[in-house]
Amino acid sequence: MQQEVEKYSKPTRILHWVHLVSFCILFLTGLVLFVPGLGVIAQDSWTRVIHRVAAVIFILAPIIYVPMNWKATLKGVKEAFSWSAADIGWLKAAPRYYFLGDETGMPPQGSMNTGQRLWWLIVLVSGVIFTITGLVMWFAKTTAPAAVLQWMVFFHDVAFIVAGTMLLLHIYLGLLHPLMTEAWKAIYKGTVSVEYAKKHHAKWYEEVTRGKEVKS
Ligand code: HEM
């Protein structure tokens, strides 16, 4: 039987799925508010109600997760902000790898590759921006100065455009790209095969096995 290595714990996987579902609902209901032509769908404000319900879930999920998993959270946040020359090498080599299958020049990666860490960084930064600007728009609509509200809408929209575009890329690479065959399994079942770990996350595989080969 093929040997597996654990990549994501159960609480981390639950947080991922709760956040992904709430984010997609926020994205679609936000799109209705963002695109003037779709305003007709938002009649009676039901999309606004759904947007707020999904926002509560989106904000509460990490508030529940972090105190129970603070070590994993700290490690993850540190990883998101740790960038080195190897990441530049990855960014340069990645187009040839993902479009042409040419592995030469791809530096060995940790538990998240450079692209995954870039997405993770965007999730962290945009999550904070969405939460602050969204709560101000929600609760200070009648009390905050008009200029402040305009800036809140502006930053909410910028986060929407950046995070929304990257979400589509994330879904494509995680689910559909022919080289990322086990990325979905890592976040669905929590494990990847030894072969996949060695090929895609060599540095991380070395770390978890501490140099001891796991037989497949
Ligand atoms: C994290 C918590 C969030 C909160 C509290 C929040 C709250 C809000 C509120 C109160 C509004 C104004 C709605 C209205 O006009 O009644 C709004 C608009 C909007 N939201 Fe969010 N939101 C959040 C996250 C998100 C996310 C994750 C996305 C997209 C991925 C998003 C996309 C949008 C868009 C595109 C608009 C329309 C802004 C405009 O009028 O140009 N929001 N949000």
Tab-separated table of C-alpha atoms and ligand atoms in Angstrom:
chain	number	residue	atom	x	y	z
A	1	MET	CA	0.000	0.000	0.000
A	2	GLN	CA	1.207	3.500	-0.752
A	3	GLN	CA	2.698	5.302	2.266
A	4	GLU	CA	1.162	8.660	3.178
A	5	VAL	CA	2.509	11.706	5.053
A	6	GLU	CA	0.184	13.967	7.085
A	7	LYS	CA	0.122	17.508	5.716
A	8	TYR	CA	-2.883	19.255	7.311
A	9	SER	CA	-4.497	18.479	10.693
A	10	LYS	CA	-8.276	18.054	10.996
A	11	PRO	CA	-8.914	21.489	12.637
A	12	THR	CA	-6.876	23.203	9.878
A	13	ARG	CA	-8.859	21.392	7.186
A	14	ILE	CA	-12.176	22.331	8.825
A	15	LEU	CA	-11.088	25.994	9.029
A	16	HIS	CA	-10.074	25.869	5.348
A	17	TRP	CA	-13.467	24.563	4.186
A	18	VAL	CA	-15.538	26.846	6.422
A	19	HIS	CA	-13.493	29.803	5.182
A	20	LEU	CA	-13.620	28.747	1.535
A	21	VAL	CA	-17.418	28.332	1.558
A	22	SER	CA	-18.016	31.623	3.419
A	23	PHE	CA	-15.487	33.421	1.169
A	24	CYS	CA	-17.215	32.158	-2.008
A	25	ILE	CA	-20.615	33.325	-0.669
A	26	LEU	CA	-19.070	36.723	0.227
A	27	PHE	CA	-17.461	36.881	-3.223
A	28	LEU	CA	-20.721	36.156	-5.100
A	29	THR	CA	-22.935	38.421	-2.967
A	30	GLY	CA	-20.191	41.099	-3.134
A	31	LEU	CA	-20.085	40.763	-6.931
A	32	VAL	CA	-23.810	41.570	-7.059
A	33	LEU	CA	-23.138	44.826	-5.174
A	34	PHE	CA	-19.994	45.602	-7.174
A	35	VAL	CA	-21.298	45.204	-10.738
A	36	PRO	CA	-23.949	47.864	-11.422
A	37	GLY	CA	-25.757	45.680	-13.988
A	38	LEU	CA	-26.390	42.991	-11.357
A	39	GLY	CA	-28.204	45.386	-9.005
A	40	VAL	CA	-31.529	43.866	-10.032
A	41	ILE	CA	-30.562	40.613	-8.227
A	42	ALA	CA	-29.953	42.576	-5.015
A	43	GLN	CA	-33.507	43.883	-4.870
A	44	ASP	CA	-35.049	43.570	-1.380
A	45	SER	CA	-31.451	43.448	-0.092
A	46	TRP	CA	-31.444	39.678	0.401
A	47	THR	CA	-27.880	39.480	-0.973
A	48	ARG	CA	-26.845	42.077	1.630
A	49	VAL	CA	-28.323	39.908	4.409
A	50	ILE	CA	-26.512	36.804	3.107
A	51	HIS	CA	-23.284	38.864	2.797
A	52	ARG	CA	-23.522	39.795	6.487
A	53	VAL	CA	-24.353	36.239	7.661
A	54	ALA	CA	-21.371	34.833	5.691
A	55	ALA	CA	-19.173	37.652	7.085
A	56	VAL	CA	-20.012	36.603	10.657
A	57	ILE	CA	-18.965	32.990	9.867
A	58	PHE	CA	-15.839	34.246	8.034
A	59	ILE	CA	-14.785	36.310	11.091
A	60	LEU	CA	-15.793	33.793	13.783
A	61	ALA	CA	-14.041	30.750	12.235
A	62	PRO	CA	-10.444	31.975	12.865
A	63	ILE	CA	-11.453	33.461	16.252
A	64	ILE	CA	-12.469	29.931	17.335
A	65	TYR	CA	-9.549	28.188	15.570
A	66	VAL	CA	-6.599	30.351	16.677
A	67	PRO	CA	-6.724	29.918	20.504
A	68	MET	CA	-7.107	26.149	20.088
A	69	ASN	CA	-4.300	25.886	17.502
A	70	TRP	CA	-2.016	28.799	18.355
A	71	LYS	CA	1.255	26.916	17.693
A	72	ALA	CA	0.176	25.964	14.161
A	73	THR	CA	-1.135	29.511	13.644
A	74	LEU	CA	2.151	31.139	14.717
A	75	LYS	CA	4.125	28.780	12.468
A	76	GLY	CA	1.794	29.525	9.545
A	77	VAL	CA	1.911	33.310	10.016
A	78	LYS	CA	5.719	33.194	10.276
A	79	GLU	CA	5.871	31.195	7.029
A	80	ALA	CA	3.637	33.701	5.229
A	81	PHE	CA	6.057	36.530	6.009
A	82	SER	CA	9.362	34.623	5.505
A	83	TRP	CA	10.649	35.266	2.010
A	84	SER	CA	14.110	34.486	0.616
A	85	ALA	CA	16.114	34.428	-2.635
A	86	ALA	CA	14.805	30.868	-3.270
A	87	ASP	CA	11.309	32.343	-3.675
A	88	ILE	CA	12.541	34.587	-6.491
A	89	GLY	CA	14.038	31.447	-8.095
A	90	TRP	CA	10.660	29.683	-7.768
A	91	LEU	CA	8.754	32.624	-9.279
A	92	LYS	CA	11.177	32.715	-12.229
A	93	ALA	CA	11.042	28.937	-12.851
A	94	ALA	CA	7.294	28.457	-12.152
A	95	PRO	CA	5.873	29.535	-15.577
A	96	ARG	CA	8.078	26.963	-17.402
A	97	TYR	CA	7.082	24.318	-14.861
A	98	TYR	CA	3.318	24.914	-14.844
A	99	PHE	CA	2.938	25.611	-18.584
A	100	LEU	CA	5.629	23.310	-20.079
A	101	GLY	CA	6.280	20.741	-17.336
A	102	ASP	CA	9.999	21.694	-17.210
A	103	GLU	CA	11.213	21.068	-13.641
A	104	THR	CA	14.745	22.426	-14.075
A	105	GLY	CA	15.309	25.479	-11.915
A	106	MET	CA	12.467	24.714	-9.465
A	107	PRO	CA	14.055	25.057	-5.981
A	108	PRO	CA	13.035	22.459	-3.315
A	109	GLN	CA	10.015	23.682	-1.343
A	110	GLY	CA	8.758	23.594	2.245
A	111	SER	CA	5.254	22.482	3.284
A	112	MET	CA	3.851	25.332	1.148
A	113	ASN	CA	5.496	26.308	-2.128
A	114	THR	CA	6.162	29.979	-2.945
A	115	GLY	CA	2.873	30.354	-4.838
A	116	GLN	CA	0.875	28.798	-2.008
A	117	ARG	CA	2.616	31.108	0.476
A	118	LEU	CA	1.825	34.126	-1.693
A	119	TRP	CA	-1.854	33.124	-1.655
A	120	TRP	CA	-1.714	32.538	2.111
A	121	LEU	CA	-0.181	36.026	2.600
A	122	ILE	CA	-2.978	37.556	0.486
A	123	VAL	CA	-5.574	35.639	2.542
A	124	LEU	CA	-4.118	37.005	5.798
A	125	VAL	CA	-3.759	40.626	4.663
A	126	SER	CA	-7.058	40.775	2.731
A	127	GLY	CA	-8.865	38.996	5.612
A	128	VAL	CA	-7.842	41.819	7.967
A	129	ILE	CA	-8.779	44.498	5.381
A	130	PHE	CA	-12.178	42.870	4.640
A	131	THR	CA	-12.964	42.575	8.353
A	132	ILE	CA	-12.030	46.155	9.359
A	133	THR	CA	-13.551	47.891	6.313
A	134	GLY	CA	-16.629	45.606	6.298
A	135	LEU	CA	-17.408	46.171	9.990
A	136	VAL	CA	-17.061	49.960	9.576
A	137	MET	CA	-19.435	49.897	6.544
A	138	TRP	CA	-21.847	47.712	8.500
A	139	PHE	CA	-21.946	49.420	11.889
A	140	ALA	CA	-20.802	52.998	11.214
A	141	LYS	CA	-22.735	53.666	8.008
A	142	THR	CA	-24.743	56.484	9.622
A	143	THR	CA	-22.120	57.805	12.051
A	144	ALA	CA	-18.733	57.753	10.213
A	145	PRO	CA	-17.768	60.739	7.997
A	146	ALA	CA	-18.635	60.208	4.320
A	147	ALA	CA	-14.947	60.359	3.294
A	148	VAL	CA	-14.067	57.549	5.736
A	149	LEU	CA	-16.877	55.395	4.357
A	150	GLN	CA	-15.705	56.052	0.802
A	151	TRP	CA	-12.185	54.870	1.717
A	152	MET	CA	-13.645	51.774	3.384
A	153	VAL	CA	-15.563	50.890	0.201
A	154	PHE	CA	-12.414	51.572	-1.861
A	155	PHE	CA	-10.181	49.246	0.229
A	156	HIS	CA	-12.958	46.601	0.431
A	157	ASP	CA	-13.169	46.690	-3.384
A	158	VAL	CA	-9.368	46.500	-3.873
A	159	ALA	CA	-9.216	43.468	-1.540
A	160	PHE	CA	-12.158	41.958	-3.464
A	161	ILE	CA	-10.412	42.341	-6.844
A	162	VAL	CA	-7.005	41.027	-5.645
A	163	ALA	CA	-8.294	38.178	-3.432
A	164	GLY	CA	-11.085	37.249	-5.885
A	165	THR	CA	-8.639	36.925	-8.811
A	166	MET	CA	-6.170	34.922	-6.722
A	167	LEU	CA	-8.991	32.668	-5.474
A	168	LEU	CA	-9.754	31.616	-9.055
A	169	LEU	CA	-6.046	30.838	-9.619
A	170	HIS	CA	-5.920	28.956	-6.298
A	171	ILE	CA	-8.932	26.812	-7.250
A	172	TYR	CA	-7.472	26.103	-10.709
A	173	LEU	CA	-4.042	25.078	-9.379
A	174	GLY	CA	-5.408	23.144	-6.409
A	175	LEU	CA	-8.123	21.278	-8.257
A	176	LEU	CA	-7.533	21.217	-11.998
A	177	HIS	CA	-3.836	21.610	-12.871
A	178	PRO	CA	-2.465	18.241	-14.111
A	179	LEU	CA	0.792	18.529	-12.082
A	180	MET	CA	-0.876	19.299	-8.741
A	181	THR	CA	-2.536	15.891	-8.541
A	182	GLU	CA	-2.622	15.574	-4.749
A	183	ALA	CA	-3.067	19.197	-3.620
A	184	TRP	CA	-6.839	18.654	-3.201
A	185	LYS	CA	-6.230	15.428	-1.250
A	186	ALA	CA	-3.915	17.225	1.199
A	187	ILE	CA	-6.690	19.611	2.187
A	188	TYR	CA	-9.528	17.048	1.878
A	189	LYS	CA	-8.017	13.968	3.569
A	190	GLY	CA	-5.046	15.645	5.226
A	191	THR	CA	-2.348	13.484	3.613
A	192	VAL	CA	-0.211	13.238	0.478
A	193	SER	CA	1.761	10.274	-0.862
A	194	VAL	CA	5.488	10.018	-0.151
A	195	GLU	CA	6.224	10.417	-3.884
A	196	TYR	CA	4.200	13.617	-4.081
A	197	ALA	CA	5.774	15.015	-0.892
A	198	LYS	CA	9.298	14.316	-2.194
A	199	LYS	CA	8.588	15.842	-5.589
A	200	HIS	CA	6.629	18.935	-4.572
A	201	HIS	CA	7.751	19.659	-1.003
A	202	ALA	CA	11.258	18.164	-0.730
A	203	LYS	CA	12.411	20.458	2.115
A	204	TRP	CA	9.305	19.723	4.152
A	205	TYR	CA	9.566	15.964	3.481
A	206	GLU	CA	13.177	16.015	4.774
A	207	GLU	CA	11.992	17.916	7.848
A	208	VAL	CA	9.109	15.575	8.790
A	209	THR	CA	11.082	12.402	8.162
A	210	ARG	CA	14.329	13.913	9.566
A	211	GLY	CA	16.286	12.268	6.777
A	212	LYS	CA	14.713	8.839	7.422
A	213	GLU	CA	13.293	7.486	4.179
A	214	VAL	CA	9.620	6.440	4.383
A	215	LYS	CA	9.210	3.377	2.151
A	216	SER	CA	6.392	3.581	-0.374
B	1	HEM	C1	-14.852	39.739	6.356
B	1	HEM	C2	-15.951	40.262	6.578
B	1	HEM	C3	-16.764	41.128	5.683
B	1	HEM	C4	-17.665	42.059	6.118
B	1	HEM	C5	-17.996	42.364	7.573
B	1	HEM	C6	-18.257	42.660	4.954
B	1	HEM	C7	-19.231	43.633	4.990
B	1	HEM	C8	-19.701	44.329	3.905
B	1	HEM	C9	-20.674	45.372	3.956
B	1	HEM	C10	-21.366	45.858	5.229
B	1	HEM	C11	-20.866	45.826	2.705
B	1	HEM	C12	-21.818	46.931	2.254
B	1	HEM	C13	-23.056	46.221	1.794
B	1	HEM	C14	-24.187	47.173	1.567
B	1	HEM	O1	-24.073	48.017	0.664
B	1	HEM	O2	-25.166	47.037	2.274
B	1	HEM	C15	-20.011	45.055	1.822
B	1	HEM	C16	-19.891	45.227	0.471
B	1	HEM	C17	-19.107	44.471	-0.366
B	1	HEM	N1	-18.362	43.355	-0.010
B	1	HEM	FE1	-18.043	42.735	1.900
B	1	HEM	N2	-17.710	42.120	3.818
B	1	HEM	C18	-16.789	41.163	4.210
B	1	HEM	C19	-16.035	40.347	3.378
B	1	HEM	C20	-16.065	40.392	2.003
B	1	HEM	C21	-15.360	39.478	1.115
B	1	HEM	C22	-14.504	38.304	1.590
B	1	HEM	C23	-15.620	39.873	-0.162
B	1	HEM	C24	-15.170	39.309	-1.474
B	1	HEM	C25	-14.353	38.313	-1.653
B	1	HEM	C26	-16.462	41.035	-0.091
B	1	HEM	C27	-16.900	41.765	-1.179
B	1	HEM	C28	-17.718	42.865	-1.119
B	1	HEM	C29	-18.044	43.723	-2.250
B	1	HEM	C30	-17.516	43.550	-3.689
B	1	HEM	C31	-18.898	44.703	-1.777
B	1	HEM	C32	-19.514	45.844	-2.614
B	1	HEM	C33	-18.731	47.107	-2.334
B	1	HEM	C34	-19.204	48.210	-3.250
B	1	HEM	O3	-20.324	48.686	-3.052
B	1	HEM	O4	-18.436	48.576	-4.159
B	1	HEM	N3	-16.739	41.307	1.233
B	1	HEM	N4	-19.313	44.140	2.577
